[in-house]
Coordinates of N, CA and C in Angstrom, one line a residue:
X15 N 19.3 10.2 -20.9 CA 18.2 10.5 -20.2 C 18.0 12.0 -19.7
X16 N 16.9 12.5 -19.8 CA 16.6 13.5 -19.4 C 16.9 13.9 -17.7
X17 N 17.2 15.1 -17.6 CA 17.5 15.5 -16.2 C 16.1 16.1 -15.8
X18 N 16.0 15.5 -14.3 CA 14.9 15.6 -13.6 C 14.8 16.4 -12.5
X19 N 15.9 16.7 -12.1 CA 16.1 17.5 -10.6 C 15.7 18.9 -11.3
X20 N 14.9 19.4 -10.1 CA 14.4 20.7 -10.3 C 13.0 20.9 -11.1
X21 N 12.7 19.7 -11.7 CA 11.3 19.6 -12.3 C 10.2 19.3 -11.6
X22 N 9.2 19.7 -12.0 CA 7.8 19.3 -11.2 C 7.0 17.8 -11.6
X23 N 6.8 17.4 -10.5 CA 5.9 15.9 -10.6 C 4.7 16.3 -9.9
X24 N 3.3 16.1 -10.6 CA 2.1 16.0 -10.0 C 1.8 14.5 -10.0
X25 N 1.5 14.3 -8.5 CA 1.2 12.9 -8.1 C 0.1 12.7 -7.8
X26 N -1.0 12.2 -8.5 CA -2.6 12.2 -8.2 C -2.7 11.1 -7.7
X27 N -3.3 10.9 -6.4 CA -3.6 9.6 -5.7 C -2.1 9.3 -4.8
X28 N -1.5 10.7 -4.7 CA -0.1 10.6 -3.9 C -0.3 10.4 -2.2
X29 N -1.6 10.3 -1.6 CA -1.4 10.3 -0.2 C -1.2 9.1 0.5
X30 N -0.9 8.2 -0.2 CA -0.5 6.9 0.3 C -0.2 5.7 -0.8
X31 N 0.1 4.6 -0.3 CA 0.5 3.4 -1.0 C 1.4 3.7 -2.1
X32 N 1.3 3.3 -3.4 CA 2.0 3.1 -4.5 C 2.1 5.0 -4.8
X33 N 1.3 5.7 -4.9 CA 1.5 7.2 -4.9 C 2.3 7.5 -4.0
X34 N 2.4 7.5 -2.8 CA 3.2 7.9 -1.8 C 4.8 7.4 -2.3
X35 N 4.9 6.2 -2.6 CA 6.1 5.8 -2.9 C 6.7 6.4 -4.3
X36 N 5.9 6.6 -5.2 CA 6.3 7.3 -6.3 C 6.9 8.8 -6.2
X37 N 6.0 9.5 -5.2 CA 6.5 10.8 -4.6 C 7.8 10.8 -3.9
X38 N 7.9 9.8 -3.1 CA 9.2 9.6 -2.4 C 10.3 9.5 -3.2
X39 N 10.1 8.4 -4.2 CA 11.4 8.0 -5.2 C 11.8 9.6 -6.3
X40 N 10.6 10.1 -6.6 CA 11.0 11.3 -7.4 C 11.3 12.5 -6.4
X41 N 10.9 12.8 -5.4 CA 11.7 13.7 -4.4 C 13.1 13.5 -4.5
X42 N 13.2 12.1 -3.8 CA 14.7 11.7 -3.8 C 15.8 11.8 -5.2
X43 N 15.2 12.1 -6.3 CA 15.7 12.2 -7.4 C 15.8 14.0 -7.7
X44 N 15.5 14.7 -6.8 CA 15.4 16.4 -6.8 C 14.2 16.9 -7.3
X45 N 13.0 16.3 -7.5 CA 12.0 16.8 -8.0 C 11.1 17.6 -7.3
X46 N 10.7 18.6 -7.5 CA 9.4 19.3 -6.8 C 8.3 18.5 -6.9
X47 N 7.6 18.3 -5.8 CA 6.4 17.1 -5.9 C 5.0 17.9 -5.5
X48 N 4.3 17.7 -6.2 CA 2.7 18.2 -5.9 C 1.9 17.1 -5.6
X49 N 1.4 16.7 -4.4 CA 0.7 15.5 -3.9 C -0.6 16.0 -4.0
X50 N -1.3 15.0 -4.7 CA -3.0 15.5 -4.7 C -3.4 14.1 -4.4
X51 N -4.7 14.4 -3.7 CA -5.5 13.1 -3.4 C -6.9 13.8 -2.7
X52 N -7.7 12.8 -2.8 CA -9.1 13.3 -2.4 C -9.1 13.4 -0.9
X53 N -8.1 12.8 -0.3 CA -8.4 12.8 1.2 C -7.1 13.8 1.7
X54 N -7.5 15.1 1.9 CA -6.6 16.4 2.3 C -5.6 15.9 3.2
X55 N -5.9 15.2 4.4 CA -5.1 15.0 5.3 C -4.0 14.0 4.9
X56 N -4.3 13.1 4.0 CA -3.2 12.2 3.7 C -2.3 13.1 2.5
X57 N -2.8 14.0 1.6 CA -1.9 14.5 0.9 C -0.9 15.6 1.7
X58 N -1.4 16.0 2.8 CA -0.5 16.9 3.5 C 0.4 16.0 4.2
X59 N 0.1 15.0 4.9 CA 1.1 14.2 5.6 C 2.2 13.8 4.6
X60 N 1.8 13.4 3.5 CA 2.9 13.0 2.5 C 3.9 14.4 1.9
X61 N 3.2 15.2 1.9 CA 4.0 16.8 1.7 C 4.8 17.0 2.7
X62 N 4.4 16.7 4.1 CA 5.1 17.3 5.0 C 6.5 16.4 5.1
X63 N 6.2 15.2 5.0 CA 7.2 14.0 5.0 C 8.2 14.3 4.0
X64 N 7.8 14.6 2.7 CA 8.8 15.2 1.7 C 9.6 16.3 2.4
X65 N 8.7 17.5 2.7 CA 9.4 18.6 2.9 C 10.5 18.4 4.3
X66 N 10.2 17.5 5.3 CA 10.8 17.3 5.9 C 12.1 16.3 5.8
X67 N 12.2 15.9 4.7 CA 13.5 15.2 4.2 C 14.1 16.3 3.2
X68 N 13.7 17.5 3.1 CA 14.7 18.4 2.3 C 13.9 18.7 0.8
X69 N 12.8 18.0 0.3 CA 12.3 18.2 -0.7 C 11.3 19.4 -0.9
X70 N 11.2 19.9 -2.0 CA 10.2 20.8 -2.1 C 8.8 20.5 -2.5
X71 N 7.8 20.5 -1.5 CA 6.7 19.6 -2.0 C 5.3 20.4 -1.4
X72 N 4.2 20.4 -2.1 CA 2.8 20.9 -1.8 C 1.8 19.8 -1.6
X73 N 0.8 20.3 -1.0 CA -0.6 19.1 -1.2 C -1.8 20.1 -1.8
X74 N -2.4 19.4 -2.5 CA -3.4 19.7 -2.9 C -4.8 18.5 -3.0
X75 N -5.9 19.0 -2.9 CA -7.0 18.2 -2.7 C -7.7 18.0 -3.9
X76 N -8.1 17.0 -4.5 CA -8.8 16.8 -5.7 C -9.7 15.6 -5.7
X77 N -10.8 15.7 -6.4 CA -11.6 14.3 -6.8 C -11.5 14.2 -8.2
X78 N -11.1 13.3 -8.5 CA -10.7 12.9 -10.0 C -11.9 12.6 -10.8
X79 N -13.0 12.4 -10.2 CA -14.3 12.2 -10.8 C -14.9 13.7 -11.0
X80 N -14.3 14.8 -10.9 CA -14.9 15.8 -11.0 C -13.8 16.7 -12.1
X81 N -14.4 16.7 -13.2 CA -13.5 17.3 -14.1 C -13.0 18.7 -14.1
X82 N -14.0 19.6 -13.3 CA -13.7 20.8 -13.2 C -12.5 21.1 -12.2
X83 N -12.6 20.1 -11.0 CA -11.6 20.1 -10.2 C -10.2 19.8 -10.6
X84 N -10.1 18.8 -11.5 CA -9.0 18.5 -12.2 C -8.3 19.6 -12.7
X85 N -9.2 20.2 -13.5 CA -8.7 21.2 -14.5 C -8.5 22.4 -13.5
X86 N -9.1 22.7 -12.5 CA -8.5 23.6 -11.8 C -7.1 23.5 -10.8
X87 N -7.0 22.1 -10.9 CA -5.6 21.7 -10.3 C -4.4 22.0 -11.2
X88 N -4.8 21.4 -12.4 CA -3.8 21.8 -13.5 C -3.5 23.4 -13.6
X89 N -4.4 24.1 -13.7 CA -4.3 25.7 -13.6 C -3.5 26.0 -12.4
X90 N -3.5 25.7 -11.6 CA -2.9 26.0 -10.0 C -1.5 25.4 -10.5
X91 N -1.2 24.2 -10.9 CA 0.0 23.8 -11.3 C 0.8 24.6 -12.2
X92 N 0.2 25.1 -13.3 CA 0.7 26.0 -14.2 C 1.0 27.2 -13.6
X93 N 0.3 27.8 -12.8 CA 0.2 29.2 -12.2 C 1.7 29.2 -11.1
X94 N 1.7 28.0 -10.2 CA 2.6 28.1 -9.3 C 4.1 27.5 -9.7
X95 N 4.1 26.5 -10.6 CA 5.2 25.7 -11.1 C 5.6 26.2 -12.5
X96 N 4.8 26.7 -13.4 CA 5.0 27.0 -14.8 C 4.6 25.6 -15.8
X97 N 4.1 24.7 -14.9 CA 3.9 23.4 -15.8 C 4.0 22.2 -14.9
X98 N 3.8 20.9 -15.6 CA 4.0 19.6 -14.7 C 5.0 18.9 -15.8
X99 N 6.1 18.6 -15.5 CA 6.9 17.8 -16.2 C 6.8 16.3 -16.0
X100 N 6.1 15.7 -15.1 CA 6.0 14.3 -14.9 C 4.4 14.4 -14.2
X101 N 3.5 13.8 -15.2 CA 2.2 13.3 -14.3 C 2.0 11.8 -13.9
X102 N 1.6 11.5 -12.8 CA 1.4 10.2 -12.5 C -0.4 10.3 -12.1
X103 N -1.1 9.6 -13.0 CA -2.4 9.7 -12.4 C -2.6 8.0 -11.6
X104 N -2.4 7.9 -10.5 CA -2.4 7.1 -9.5 C -3.5 6.9 -8.9
X105 N -4.6 7.8 -9.0 CA -5.9 7.8 -8.2 C -6.7 6.5 -8.5
X106 N -7.2 5.7 -7.1 CA -7.9 4.5 -7.7 C -9.5 5.0 -7.6
X107 N -10.1 4.7 -8.7 CA -11.8 5.0 -8.7 C -12.4 3.7 -8.7
X108 N -13.4 3.7 -8.1 CA -14.1 2.3 -7.8 C -15.7 2.4 -8.2
X109 N -16.1 2.0 -9.4 CA -17.5 2.3 -9.3 C -18.3 1.5 -8.8
X110 N -19.7 1.5 -8.9 CA -20.6 0.5 -8.1 C -21.3 -0.4 -9.3
X111 N -20.7 -0.7 -10.4 CA -21.3 -1.7 -11.1 C -20.8 -3.0 -11.2
X112 N -21.9 -3.9 -11.1 CA -21.8 -5.2 -10.8 C -20.4 -5.8 -11.9
X113 N -19.8 -6.6 -11.4 CA -18.7 -7.4 -12.5 C -19.5 -8.5 -13.1
X114 N -20.0 -9.5 -12.5 CA -20.7 -10.5 -12.9 C -22.1 -10.5 -13.6
X115 N -22.3 -11.7 -13.9 CA -23.9 -11.7 -14.3 C -25.1 -11.6 -13.3

């Protein structure tokens, strides 16, 4: 199994729920965590929680429905961390299309 300690994980949708849980688990294994969420406060809260536990963590705001915003996030991760080793696309996107007839 590949060693993950010291590597970078980008958790999109990491500001709560399953994404937060993934961030906590990977931080517990020694990964550097970038918490990205459409809700800046949520991302910052989780990143602060991780940092308080001794993990290296940062928060980013991103709207996954905006391709340019996602590309800019990727560029920042590459500039700051040299890349992303683990990507969790956990953001929930709800459309307004009827499901039934």
